[in-house]
Amino acid sequence: MDKFSFVGNADVNAIDELYTRYTNDPESVDIGWHKFFEGFDFAKTDFEEGGIPENFQKEFKVINLINGYRSRGHLFTRTNPVRDRRAYEPTLAIENFGLEQSDLNSVFQAGNQVGLGAVTLQAIIDDLEACYCQSIGIEYAYMREPERIKWFQDSIEIKNRPKYSIVEKKRILKKLNEATGFEQFLQKKYVGQKRFSLEGGEALIPALDKLVQRGAELGVKEVIVGMAHRGRLSTLVNVFGKNVQSIFGEFDGKEFDDEDEEFDGDVKYHLGYSTDIVADNGEKINLVLAPNPSHLEAVAPVVQGIARARIDNELKDEKKVLPIIIHGDAAVAGQGVVYEVTQMAQLDGYRAGGTVHIVVNNQVGFTTNYLDARSSTYCTDVFKTTLCPVFHVNGDDVEAVVQTMEMALEYRQKFNRDVIVDLLGYRKYGHNEGDEPKFTQPKLYKAIAKHLNPKDIYLGELIGQGVMTAEEGKAIDKAIYDDFQTKFDLSKDDKHTVVRNFLKDTWADFRQAKAKDFVKSPNTAVAKDILIQLGTKLATLPEGHTYFRKIKKLLKDRINMIESNKMDWGMAEMLAYASLLVDGHAVRISGQDVERGTFSHRHAVVKAEDSEEEIVTLNLLEEKQAKFDIYNSLLSEYAVLGFEYGYSLSTPNGLTIWEAQFGDFYNGAQIMVDQFIMSGEDKWRVGSGLTMLLPHGYEGQGGEHSSARLERFLQQCGDLNVQICNNTTPANNFHCLRRQIERDFRKPLIIFSPKNLLRHPRATSTFDDLATGSYQEVIDDVNADVDKVDTIVLCSGKFFYEMTEEAEARNVENAAFVRLEQLYPLPKNQLEEINKKYKNAKNIIWAQEEPENMGAWTYMFMALKNPDMKVVSRRSSSAPATGSSQTHKKRLAALYNDLFTKIAGK
Ligand SMILES: Cc1ncc(C[n+]2csc(CCOP(=O)(O)OP(=O)(O)O)c2C)c(N)n1
């Protein structure tokens, strides 16, 4: 396309240049300009001498007017079904473009720009009004790629409003009818029960139906949907085809079909669902609705992660997977995670081929008016960060909605970019069905009370067009009602609410874990010769590049580790990944600066010095190995952790890891931890083997680089929901990572990972440590003399090394320092064995470097219920640590004094 076709303000010099090109080669300019010049004889125009003739100037003014409609037309649309829009200045009145009423009947070549040929100004305006200022408003003129702008102009200006066939019209009506009938039935049977009615936004159902049906035609095989409460039940029944009978059972509050008495389950409008449907064209489409918490927008990155995993693991083509995220207008404008997700959308590590974002915009958020809910013009403005096109469409004009969906999907399939649809409607009732909206929006609700629902509006139109009769309309209503009634009656005999629907096929080979699975970890050893082979390969850089001297040394050190049979943390970690990869398990790691590693211990990606080419030796192990993916993330925790959680839901056979820069920063993603990772299985029976690496440890670096808030995780442990580990040896970390894949069930794993142990001279392992045994939940003190020990010091994490060094210096011999590597599930049997072994021990101490109100102390106290257990810790504190290195040292000294005083039995 020609670079001048999108000039915002037609510039005479630019057009002069364009004209010169046209005279030399008419084909070299865009067709719109070609036509424009063809009908206008500029050849004799001498700009320099004679000035610019008036008719020529006016042509430019008309072009400016056209561009005005293209870029600002969306501000003057009829997209709001129940309220007047705010007034925007300047308007598109022709006077604002230097034109006059007397010009309306003059013919302008500029009509060629919108595909009309030379026509009157009035005809041009009529066309622009029809394209840009009716039920659909489009924001796209800010896009930078001419190809995409042209695509939009063609779609809007050339295609304009499509004429739907009678069959299509009837299908649209059917979906609207189902949406309306569903809500009305529930309103009658379950008065006042929360269902978060879609009424006022019913057009969502034909809209989603169109996305699925058109998607099937455009090659989509899977649709991954995330949405909050509003309209969720209707979507499940009317788009996913979930049997409405089970929804009625959920309204009756039936118990969940889970044999575990402790299973909690969730409210009906949070449960996930997966199903296959056959589209009208005969293609099978898999539909997935992700489970979600109340926390609005939190599901957005999870959906992206699921979709990306489906692309990576199976479909290998972005066009085959369609992520759809449905938002509320208040939530989309207010929640920062939307921005994070938008910013991720085109990144290599996180792209999922473009998401269709739909806002069910009912103009209110609970009781809050849009005027108090955002500073931006539109609730969708955050998406413009990446210059995404945004459609605003009137939900009362259902054909416009369906047309918008077609355009949005076609755009997505063509360009693999995000596209946004702001579906304007209203909310017929209060926030939920027991809520009185007139307290806060009396005027609006007066208007809403009088407003016909979208189904009746459309039915009226179809009757007017002679497509249907009123009687046929009534018959459809009755048939829908009768069908619901039959299923309602049948539902009374159902005993349970079915929970396990979501991603059922993906998880078919995995079972639910039981308490006995955690008594002992499985064997995760790897034969020594294989480890040596893998170690050599991952420490060998391919020839043909020059490498930075320090990196060569680093890899040479890894080779030395093989020769000296003494490895560090990074080597064992890499070997864990390598061994999984050659066994066919993909490994994916993302987080800030993970490729090198925040503390420079990993170097999973090596940059060639000459070309900056990225060398990933973990992908150079064997021809048939699984893929190792590692991505430095954008500087986000919330969305990235959510994404990886979503990825893990779809990838039970691979290891999915998120690493925090420092453990502290995970709390930016607290919602993901609380609402998904810790509680997902108990609410939704979903599995996840997501692994979080949270650097943790007191090294005098201040309040924000010390604590990954172990106490918070431990407080949320129950129902065997996760594993909390604080590993102290490279080998144990190796076994811990491998254990994630070794078993036939999955649990999230949270590793409180070290910083100073990465290079600690005592924190090393041998190849034999990796080639034998399994993960050790408890590591006994190998140096303790059982007969001399009268004190057991239980501890966790790197503090062990500091305490034992200090104990050696003080010649302490009466204490055994026992490491608890896995804090949850608590290895009680193994702790009991320790107790038995140290038969002379009368004294038991829990020693931690964290303040008393943090770390594992209160958890251990509750779990062991031993009133004689003493604690050694820093004093309770509000900030996790001091910022002064001197104070840090002083406090550590105090900690030792307390510890060794207690060990001395004083
Ligand atoms: C993060 C978060 N904060 C607050 C709430 C409580 N809340 C539930 S719905 C709602 C209003 C949502 O408005 P909108 O996004 O416009 O969706 P609507 O309910 O109008 O469809 C609020 C504030 C929540 N669920 N999540």
PDB file of C-alpha atoms in Angstrom, residues 434-524:
ATOM      1  CA  GLY A 434     -30.606  -9.592  45.088  1.00  0.00           C
ATOM      2  CA  ASP A 435     -29.161  -6.130  44.618  1.00  0.00           C
ATOM      3  CA  GLU A 436     -31.158  -2.871  44.194  1.00  0.00           C
ATOM      4  CA  PRO A 437     -29.595  -0.778  41.431  1.00  0.00           C
ATOM      5  CA  LYS A 438     -31.940   2.204  41.830  1.00  0.00           C
ATOM      6  CA  PHE A 439     -30.156   3.289  45.009  1.00  0.00           C
ATOM      7  CA  THR A 440     -27.241   4.383  42.929  1.00  0.00           C
ATOM      8  CA  GLN A 441     -28.365   4.714  39.292  1.00  0.00           C
ATOM      9  CA  PRO A 442     -32.012   5.804  39.502  1.00  0.00           C
ATOM     10  CA  LYS A 443     -32.150   7.572  36.147  1.00  0.00           C
ATOM     11  CA  LEU A 444     -30.384   4.857  34.250  1.00  0.00           C
ATOM     12  CA  TYR A 445     -32.590   2.179  35.723  1.00  0.00           C
ATOM     13  CA  LYS A 446     -35.696   4.080  34.771  1.00  0.00           C
ATOM     14  CA  ALA A 447     -34.485   4.006  31.195  1.00  0.00           C
ATOM     15  CA  ILE A 448     -33.539   0.337  31.444  1.00  0.00           C
ATOM     16  CA  ALA A 449     -36.957  -0.626  32.840  1.00  0.00           C
ATOM     17  CA  LYS A 450     -38.614   0.716  29.694  1.00  0.00           C
ATOM     18  CA  HIS A 451     -36.091  -0.765  27.316  1.00  0.00           C
ATOM     19  CA  LEU A 452     -36.977  -3.765  25.134  1.00  0.00           C
ATOM     20  CA  ASN A 453     -34.526  -6.661  25.406  1.00  0.00           C
ATOM     21  CA  PRO A 454     -32.246  -7.318  22.408  1.00  0.00           C
ATOM     22  CA  LYS A 455     -34.159 -10.438  21.465  1.00  0.00           C
ATOM     23  CA  ASP A 456     -37.474  -8.595  21.227  1.00  0.00           C
ATOM     24  CA  ILE A 457     -35.802  -5.793  19.308  1.00  0.00           C
ATOM     25  CA  TYR A 458     -34.372  -8.241  16.783  1.00  0.00           C
ATOM     26  CA  LEU A 459     -37.520 -10.297  16.591  1.00  0.00           C
ATOM     27  CA  GLY A 460     -39.378  -7.059  15.820  1.00  0.00           C
ATOM     28  CA  GLU A 461     -36.914  -6.317  13.027  1.00  0.00           C
ATOM     29  CA  LEU A 462     -37.274  -9.792  11.549  1.00  0.00           C
ATOM     30  CA  ILE A 463     -41.045  -9.583  11.705  1.00  0.00           C
ATOM     31  CA  GLY A 464     -40.795  -6.206   9.964  1.00  0.00           C
ATOM     32  CA  GLN A 465     -38.619  -7.751   7.261  1.00  0.00           C
ATOM     33  CA  GLY A 466     -41.067 -10.600   6.841  1.00  0.00           C
ATOM     34  CA  VAL A 467     -38.516 -13.181   7.919  1.00  0.00           C
ATOM     35  CA  MET A 468     -40.676 -14.405  10.806  1.00  0.00           C
ATOM     36  CA  THR A 469     -44.111 -13.949  12.282  1.00  0.00           C
ATOM     37  CA  ALA A 470     -44.894 -12.950  15.852  1.00  0.00           C
ATOM     38  CA  GLU A 471     -46.457 -16.379  16.385  1.00  0.00           C
ATOM     39  CA  GLU A 472     -43.263 -18.114  15.305  1.00  0.00           C
ATOM     40  CA  GLY A 473     -41.395 -15.927  17.779  1.00  0.00           C
ATOM     41  CA  LYS A 474     -43.699 -16.975  20.596  1.00  0.00           C
ATOM     42  CA  ALA A 475     -43.387 -20.623  19.594  1.00  0.00           C
ATOM     43  CA  ILE A 476     -39.572 -20.427  19.896  1.00  0.00           C
ATOM     44  CA  ASP A 477     -39.892 -18.926  23.371  1.00  0.00           C
ATOM     45  CA  LYS A 478     -42.250 -21.681  24.414  1.00  0.00           C
ATOM     46  CA  ALA A 479     -40.079 -24.465  23.015  1.00  0.00           C
ATOM     47  CA  ILE A 480     -37.071 -23.141  24.916  1.00  0.00           C
ATOM     48  CA  TYR A 481     -39.067 -22.798  28.111  1.00  0.00           C
ATOM     49  CA  ASP A 482     -40.507 -26.319  27.804  1.00  0.00           C
ATOM     50  CA  ASP A 483     -37.079 -27.798  27.198  1.00  0.00           C
ATOM     51  CA  PHE A 484     -35.698 -26.083  30.300  1.00  0.00           C
ATOM     52  CA  GLN A 485     -38.707 -27.255  32.289  1.00  0.00           C
ATOM     53  CA  THR A 486     -38.125 -30.903  31.289  1.00  0.00           C
ATOM     54  CA  LYS A 487     -34.486 -30.700  32.308  1.00  0.00           C
ATOM     55  CA  PHE A 488     -35.398 -28.840  35.454  1.00  0.00           C
ATOM     56  CA  ASP A 489     -37.690 -31.726  36.441  1.00  0.00           C
ATOM     57  CA  LEU A 490     -35.038 -34.299  35.587  1.00  0.00           C
ATOM     58  CA  SER A 491     -32.434 -32.423  37.626  1.00  0.00           C
ATOM     59  CA  LYS A 492     -34.354 -33.131  40.790  1.00  0.00           C
ATOM     60  CA  ASP A 493     -33.206 -36.761  40.608  1.00  0.00           C
ATOM     61  CA  ASP A 494     -29.509 -35.884  40.208  1.00  0.00           C
ATOM     62  CA  LYS A 495     -27.462 -36.412  43.317  1.00  0.00           C
ATOM     63  CA  HIS A 496     -24.326 -34.458  42.631  1.00  0.00           C
ATOM     64  CA  THR A 497     -22.637 -31.515  41.008  1.00  0.00           C
ATOM     65  CA  VAL A 498     -20.039 -32.855  38.572  1.00  0.00           C
ATOM     66  CA  VAL A 499     -16.702 -31.165  39.108  1.00  0.00           C
ATOM     67  CA  ARG A 500     -14.128 -32.885  36.927  1.00  0.00           C
ATOM     68  CA  ASN A 501     -14.813 -31.504  33.493  1.00  0.00           C
ATOM     69  CA  PHE A 502     -12.007 -29.104  32.838  1.00  0.00           C
ATOM     70  CA  LEU A 503      -9.126 -30.467  30.679  1.00  0.00           C
ATOM     71  CA  LYS A 504     -10.235 -33.985  31.517  1.00  0.00           C
ATOM     72  CA  ASP A 505      -8.499 -35.559  28.533  1.00  0.00           C
ATOM     73  CA  THR A 506      -5.196 -33.826  29.234  1.00  0.00           C
ATOM     74  CA  TRP A 507      -5.197 -35.276  32.738  1.00  0.00           C
ATOM     75  CA  ALA A 508      -6.509 -38.744  31.888  1.00  0.00           C
ATOM     76  CA  ASP A 509      -3.219 -40.455  32.821  1.00  0.00           C
ATOM     77  CA  PHE A 510      -2.868 -38.774  36.190  1.00  0.00           C
ATOM     78  CA  ARG A 511      -4.468 -39.588  39.489  1.00  0.00           C
ATOM     79  CA  GLN A 512      -5.261 -37.792  42.700  1.00  0.00           C
ATOM     80  CA  ALA A 513      -2.475 -37.975  45.297  1.00  0.00           C
ATOM     81  CA  LYS A 514      -3.041 -39.559  48.688  1.00  0.00           C
ATOM     82  CA  ALA A 515      -1.301 -39.022  52.024  1.00  0.00           C
ATOM     83  CA  LYS A 516       0.711 -42.209  51.652  1.00  0.00           C
ATOM     84  CA  ASP A 517       2.291 -40.879  48.457  1.00  0.00           C
ATOM     85  CA  PHE A 518       4.228 -38.464  50.617  1.00  0.00           C
ATOM     86  CA  VAL A 519       5.655 -40.918  53.103  1.00  0.00           C
ATOM     87  CA  LYS A 520       8.638 -41.517  50.890  1.00  0.00           C
ATOM     88  CA  SER A 521       9.723 -39.934  47.654  1.00  0.00           C
ATOM     89  CA  PRO A 522      10.195 -42.111  44.577  1.00  0.00           C
ATOM     90  CA  ASN A 523      13.560 -43.055  43.188  1.00  0.00           C
ATOM     91  CA  THR A 524      14.781 -40.215  40.987  1.00  0.00           C
TER      92      THR A 524
END
